[in-house]
PDB file of C-alpha atoms and ligand atoms in Angstrom:
ATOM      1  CA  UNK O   1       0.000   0.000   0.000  1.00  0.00           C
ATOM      2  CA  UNK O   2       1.272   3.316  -0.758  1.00  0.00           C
ATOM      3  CA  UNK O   3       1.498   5.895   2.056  1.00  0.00           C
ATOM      4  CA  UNK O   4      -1.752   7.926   2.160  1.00  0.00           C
ATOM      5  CA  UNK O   5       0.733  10.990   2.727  1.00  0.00           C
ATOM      6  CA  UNK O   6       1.402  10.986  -1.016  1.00  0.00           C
ATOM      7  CA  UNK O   7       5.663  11.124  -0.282  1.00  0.00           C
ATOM      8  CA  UNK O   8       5.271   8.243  -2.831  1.00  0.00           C
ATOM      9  CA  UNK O   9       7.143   5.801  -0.539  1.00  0.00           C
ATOM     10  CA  UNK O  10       4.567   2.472   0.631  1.00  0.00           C
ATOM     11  CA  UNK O  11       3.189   2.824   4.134  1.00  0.00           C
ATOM     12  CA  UNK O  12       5.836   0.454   5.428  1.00  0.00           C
ATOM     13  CA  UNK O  13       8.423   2.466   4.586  1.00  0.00           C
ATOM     14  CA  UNK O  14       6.712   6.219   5.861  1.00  0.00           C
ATOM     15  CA  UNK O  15       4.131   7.066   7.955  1.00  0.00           C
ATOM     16  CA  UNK O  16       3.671   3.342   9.585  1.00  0.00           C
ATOM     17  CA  UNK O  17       7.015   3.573  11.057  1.00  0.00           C
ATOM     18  CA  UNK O  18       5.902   6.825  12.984  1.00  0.00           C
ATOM     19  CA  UNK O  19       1.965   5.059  13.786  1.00  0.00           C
ATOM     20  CA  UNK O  20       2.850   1.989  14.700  1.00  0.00           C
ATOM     21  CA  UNK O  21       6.838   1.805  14.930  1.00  0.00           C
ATOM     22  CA  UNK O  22       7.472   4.248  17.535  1.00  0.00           C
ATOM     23  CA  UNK O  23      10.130   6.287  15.387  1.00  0.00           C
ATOM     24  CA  UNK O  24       9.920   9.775  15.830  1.00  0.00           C
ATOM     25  CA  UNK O  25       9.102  12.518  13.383  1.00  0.00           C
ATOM     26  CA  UNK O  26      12.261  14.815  12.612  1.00  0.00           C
ATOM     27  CA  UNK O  27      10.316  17.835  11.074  1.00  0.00           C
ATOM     28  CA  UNK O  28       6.968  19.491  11.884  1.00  0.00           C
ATOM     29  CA  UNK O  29       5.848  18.161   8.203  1.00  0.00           C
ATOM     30  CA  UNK O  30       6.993  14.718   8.914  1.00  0.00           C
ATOM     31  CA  UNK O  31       4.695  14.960  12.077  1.00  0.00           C
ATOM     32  CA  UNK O  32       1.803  16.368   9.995  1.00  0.00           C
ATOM     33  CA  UNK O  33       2.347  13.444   7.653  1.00  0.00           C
ATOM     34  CA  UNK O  34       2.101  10.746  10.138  1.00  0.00           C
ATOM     35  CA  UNK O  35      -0.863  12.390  11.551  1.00  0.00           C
ATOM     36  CA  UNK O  36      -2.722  12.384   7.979  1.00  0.00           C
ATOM     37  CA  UNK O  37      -1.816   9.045   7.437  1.00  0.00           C
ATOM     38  CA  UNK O  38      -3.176   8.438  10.804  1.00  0.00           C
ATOM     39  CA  UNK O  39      -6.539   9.579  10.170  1.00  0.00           C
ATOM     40  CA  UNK O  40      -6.437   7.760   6.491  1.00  0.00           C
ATOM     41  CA  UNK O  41      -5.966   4.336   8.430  1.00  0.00           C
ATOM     42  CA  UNK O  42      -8.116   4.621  11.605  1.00  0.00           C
ATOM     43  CA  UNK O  43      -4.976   5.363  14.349  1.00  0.00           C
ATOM     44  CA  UNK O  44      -7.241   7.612  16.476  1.00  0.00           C
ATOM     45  CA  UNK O  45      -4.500   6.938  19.559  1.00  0.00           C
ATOM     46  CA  UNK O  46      -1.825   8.425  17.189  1.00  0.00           C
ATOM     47  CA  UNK O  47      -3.168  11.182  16.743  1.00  0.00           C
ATOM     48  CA  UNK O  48      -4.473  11.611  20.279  1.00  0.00           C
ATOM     49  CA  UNK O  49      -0.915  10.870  21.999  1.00  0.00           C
ATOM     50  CA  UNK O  50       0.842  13.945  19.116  1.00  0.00           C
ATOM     51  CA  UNK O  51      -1.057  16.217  20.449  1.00  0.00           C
ATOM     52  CA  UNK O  52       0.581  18.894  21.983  1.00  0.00           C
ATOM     53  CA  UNK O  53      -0.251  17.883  26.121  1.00  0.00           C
ATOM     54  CA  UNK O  54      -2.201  21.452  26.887  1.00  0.00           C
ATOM     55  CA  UNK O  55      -4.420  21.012  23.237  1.00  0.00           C
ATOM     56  CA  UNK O  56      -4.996  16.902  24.815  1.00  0.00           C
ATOM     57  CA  UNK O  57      -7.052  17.822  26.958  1.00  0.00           C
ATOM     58  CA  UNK O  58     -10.007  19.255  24.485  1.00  0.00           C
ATOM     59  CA  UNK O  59      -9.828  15.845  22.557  1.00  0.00           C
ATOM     60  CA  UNK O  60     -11.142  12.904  23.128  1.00  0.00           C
ATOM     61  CA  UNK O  61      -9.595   9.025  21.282  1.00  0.00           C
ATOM     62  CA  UNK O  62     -13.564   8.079  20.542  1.00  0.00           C
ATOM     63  CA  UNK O  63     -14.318  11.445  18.370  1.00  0.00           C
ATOM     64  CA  UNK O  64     -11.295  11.217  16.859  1.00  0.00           C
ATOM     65  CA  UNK O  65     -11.831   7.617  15.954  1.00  0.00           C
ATOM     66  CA  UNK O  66     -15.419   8.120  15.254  1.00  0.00           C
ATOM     67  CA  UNK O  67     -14.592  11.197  12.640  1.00  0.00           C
ATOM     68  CA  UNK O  68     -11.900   8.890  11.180  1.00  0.00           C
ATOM     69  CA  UNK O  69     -14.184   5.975  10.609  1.00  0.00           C
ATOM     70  CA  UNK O  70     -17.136   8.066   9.109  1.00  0.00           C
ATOM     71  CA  UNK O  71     -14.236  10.163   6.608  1.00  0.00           C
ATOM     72  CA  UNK O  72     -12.616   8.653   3.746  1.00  0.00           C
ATOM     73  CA  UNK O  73      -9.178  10.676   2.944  1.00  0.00           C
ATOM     74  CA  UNK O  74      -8.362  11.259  -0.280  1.00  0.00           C
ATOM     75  CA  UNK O  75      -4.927  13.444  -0.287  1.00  0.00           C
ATOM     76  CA  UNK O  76      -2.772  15.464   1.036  1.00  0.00           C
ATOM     77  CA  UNK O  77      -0.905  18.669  -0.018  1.00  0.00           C
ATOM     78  CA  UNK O  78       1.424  20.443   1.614  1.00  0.00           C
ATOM     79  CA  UNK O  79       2.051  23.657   0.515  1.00  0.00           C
ATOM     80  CA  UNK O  80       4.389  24.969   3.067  1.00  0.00           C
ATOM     81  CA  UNK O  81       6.609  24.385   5.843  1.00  0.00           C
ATOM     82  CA  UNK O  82       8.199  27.018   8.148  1.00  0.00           C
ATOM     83  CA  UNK O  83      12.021  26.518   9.045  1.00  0.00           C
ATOM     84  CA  UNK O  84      12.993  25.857  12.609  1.00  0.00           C
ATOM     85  CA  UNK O  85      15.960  26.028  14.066  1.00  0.00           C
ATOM     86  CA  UNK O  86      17.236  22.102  15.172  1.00  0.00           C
ATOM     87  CA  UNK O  87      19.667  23.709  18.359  1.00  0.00           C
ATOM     88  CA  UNK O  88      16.534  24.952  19.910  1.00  0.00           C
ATOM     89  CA  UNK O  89      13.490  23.187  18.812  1.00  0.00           C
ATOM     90  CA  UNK O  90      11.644  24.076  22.661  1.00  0.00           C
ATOM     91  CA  UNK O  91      11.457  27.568  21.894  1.00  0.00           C
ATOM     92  CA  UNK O  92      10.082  27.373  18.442  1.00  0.00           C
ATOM     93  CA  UNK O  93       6.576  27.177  16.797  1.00  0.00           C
ATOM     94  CA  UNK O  94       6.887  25.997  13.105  1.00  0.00           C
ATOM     95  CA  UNK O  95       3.745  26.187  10.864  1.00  0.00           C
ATOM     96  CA  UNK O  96       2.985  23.591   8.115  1.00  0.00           C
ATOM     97  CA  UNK O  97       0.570  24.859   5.538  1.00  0.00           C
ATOM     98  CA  UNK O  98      -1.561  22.035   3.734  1.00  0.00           C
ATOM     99  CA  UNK O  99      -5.142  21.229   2.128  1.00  0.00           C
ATOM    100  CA  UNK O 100      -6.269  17.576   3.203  1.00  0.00           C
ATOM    101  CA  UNK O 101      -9.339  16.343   0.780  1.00  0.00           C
ATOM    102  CA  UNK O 102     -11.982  14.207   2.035  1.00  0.00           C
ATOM    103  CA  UNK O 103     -14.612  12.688   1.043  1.00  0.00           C
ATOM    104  CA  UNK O 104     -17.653  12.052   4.492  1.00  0.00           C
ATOM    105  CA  UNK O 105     -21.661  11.337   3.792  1.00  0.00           C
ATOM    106  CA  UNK O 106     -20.951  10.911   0.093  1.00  0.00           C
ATOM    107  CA  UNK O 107     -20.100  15.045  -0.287  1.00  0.00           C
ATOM    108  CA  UNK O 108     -16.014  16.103  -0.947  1.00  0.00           C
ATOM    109  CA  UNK O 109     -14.713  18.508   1.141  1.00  0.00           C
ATOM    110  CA  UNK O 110     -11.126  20.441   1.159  1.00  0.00           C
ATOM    111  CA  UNK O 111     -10.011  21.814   4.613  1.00  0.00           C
ATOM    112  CA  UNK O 112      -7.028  24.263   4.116  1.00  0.00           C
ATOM    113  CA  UNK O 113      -5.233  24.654   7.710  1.00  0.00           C
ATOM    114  CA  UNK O 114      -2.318  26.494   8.607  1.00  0.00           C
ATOM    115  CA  UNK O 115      -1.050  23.865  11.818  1.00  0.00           C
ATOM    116  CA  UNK O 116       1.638  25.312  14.557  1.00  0.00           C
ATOM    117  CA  UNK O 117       4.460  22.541  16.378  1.00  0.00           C
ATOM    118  CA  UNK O 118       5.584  22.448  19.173  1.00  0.00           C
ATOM    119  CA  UNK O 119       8.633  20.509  20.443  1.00  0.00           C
ATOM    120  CA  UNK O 120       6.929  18.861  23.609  1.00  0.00           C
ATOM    121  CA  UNK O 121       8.987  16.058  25.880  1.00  0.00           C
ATOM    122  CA  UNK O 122      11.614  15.452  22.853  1.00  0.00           C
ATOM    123  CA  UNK O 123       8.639  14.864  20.145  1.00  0.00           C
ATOM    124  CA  UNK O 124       7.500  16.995  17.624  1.00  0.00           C
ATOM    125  CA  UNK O 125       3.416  17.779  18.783  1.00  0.00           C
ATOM    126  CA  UNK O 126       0.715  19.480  17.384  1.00  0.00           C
ATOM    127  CA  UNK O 127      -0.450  22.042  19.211  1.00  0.00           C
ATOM    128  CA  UNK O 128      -3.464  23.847  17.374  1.00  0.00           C
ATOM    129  CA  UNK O 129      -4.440  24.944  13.731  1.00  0.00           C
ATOM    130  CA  UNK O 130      -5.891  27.940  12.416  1.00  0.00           C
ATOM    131  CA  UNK O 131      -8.744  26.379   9.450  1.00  0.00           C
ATOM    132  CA  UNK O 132      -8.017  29.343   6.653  1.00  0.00           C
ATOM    133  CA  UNK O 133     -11.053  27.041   4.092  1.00  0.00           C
ATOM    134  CA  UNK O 134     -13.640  24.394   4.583  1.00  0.00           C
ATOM    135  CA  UNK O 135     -15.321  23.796   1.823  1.00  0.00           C
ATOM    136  CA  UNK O 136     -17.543  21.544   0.141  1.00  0.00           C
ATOM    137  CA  UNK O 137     -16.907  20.912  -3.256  1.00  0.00           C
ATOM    138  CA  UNK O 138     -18.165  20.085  -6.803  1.00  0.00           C
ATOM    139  CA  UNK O 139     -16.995  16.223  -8.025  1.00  0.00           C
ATOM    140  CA  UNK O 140     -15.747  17.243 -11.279  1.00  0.00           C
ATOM    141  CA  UNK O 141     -16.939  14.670 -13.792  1.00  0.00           C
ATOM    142  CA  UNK O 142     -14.968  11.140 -14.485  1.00  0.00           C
ATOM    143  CA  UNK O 143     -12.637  12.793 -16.989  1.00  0.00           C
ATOM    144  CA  UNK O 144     -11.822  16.178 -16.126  1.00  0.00           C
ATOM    145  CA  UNK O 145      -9.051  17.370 -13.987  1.00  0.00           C
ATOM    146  CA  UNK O 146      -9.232  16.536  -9.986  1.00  0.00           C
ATOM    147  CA  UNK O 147     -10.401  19.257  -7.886  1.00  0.00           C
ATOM    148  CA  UNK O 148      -6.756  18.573  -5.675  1.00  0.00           C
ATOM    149  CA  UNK O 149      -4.590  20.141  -8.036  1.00  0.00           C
ATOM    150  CA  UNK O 150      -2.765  17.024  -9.040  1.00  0.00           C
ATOM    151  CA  UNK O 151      -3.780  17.435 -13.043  1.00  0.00           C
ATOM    152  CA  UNK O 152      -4.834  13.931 -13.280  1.00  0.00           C
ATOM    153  CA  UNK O 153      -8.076  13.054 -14.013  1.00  0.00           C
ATOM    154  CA  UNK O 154     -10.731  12.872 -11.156  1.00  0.00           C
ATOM    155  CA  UNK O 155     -11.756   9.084 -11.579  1.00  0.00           C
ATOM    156  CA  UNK O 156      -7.498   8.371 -11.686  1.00  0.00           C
ATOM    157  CA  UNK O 157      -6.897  10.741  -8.572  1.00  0.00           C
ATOM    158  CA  UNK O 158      -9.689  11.540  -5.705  1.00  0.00           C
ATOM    159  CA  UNK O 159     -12.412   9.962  -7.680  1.00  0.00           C
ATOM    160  CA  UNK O 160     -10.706   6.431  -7.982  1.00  0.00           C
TER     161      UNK O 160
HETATM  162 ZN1   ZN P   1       3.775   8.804   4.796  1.00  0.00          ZN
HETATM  163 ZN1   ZN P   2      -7.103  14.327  -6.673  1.00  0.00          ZN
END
């Protein structure tokens, strides 16, 4: 299977290592990855336990496992990651900005986020996200372009 982060490498070889492997994410994005690829295959304890520890206590493992069951995710792109400084990760706050598509009730939906890190207990955390578009949109039809951006048709990208 092929990572659901879209880095092109299989799940084995990404995102799983992070989920299931207990490796830990070197970069804000890589975090962001994993937790993607976390919601695309139903690790609700994942992404409860990379949350930053203050932003923990808002969430609970059941929504997050109950929104992950009822969502199918259909890609990620990141558009941007902020530098950070390796010597002194604690006092930073890197940004990732990405659009997730998903697909829940039979409607398609883009979120666009801008996320913030922090560097919590020597792990990489997310601590909140500021939602800059939510919105549904129109399936394009079998043959056109896909809505993500990815110029491949719809029913050989999201629509597949
Ligand atoms: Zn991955
Ligand atoms: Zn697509």
């Amino acid at each position: 299977m092929q990572c659901p982060c879209g880095s092109g490498n299989s799940f084995t070889q990404c995102c799983d290592l992070l989920i299931n492997k207990n490796k830990s994410a070197h970069s804000p994005e890589q975090l962001m990855r994993s937790r993607y690829s976390a919601y695309a295959t139903n690790h609700a304890e994942y992404i409860y336990k990379t949350y930053a520890k203050n932003s923990q206590a808002s969430q609970s493992i059941n929504d997050i496992k109950e929104w992950a069951e009822q969502t199918t995710w259909l890609k990620l792109v990141i558009h941007s990651s902020s530098a950070f400084d390796t010597k002194h990760r604690e006092s930073s706050l890197p940004t990732v900005n990405f659009s997730a598509f998903y697909q829940h009730e039979n409607k398609y939906y883009q979120l666009t986020e801008k996320s913030q890190f922090c560097f919590e207990q020597q792990q990489w955390r997310y601590l909140d996200g500021e939602v800059a578009e939510s919105d549904e949109l129109i399936a394009p039809k079998r043959n056109e372009h896909c809505f993500c951006g990815s110029k491949n048709k719809f029913k050989r990208c999201c629509g597949a």
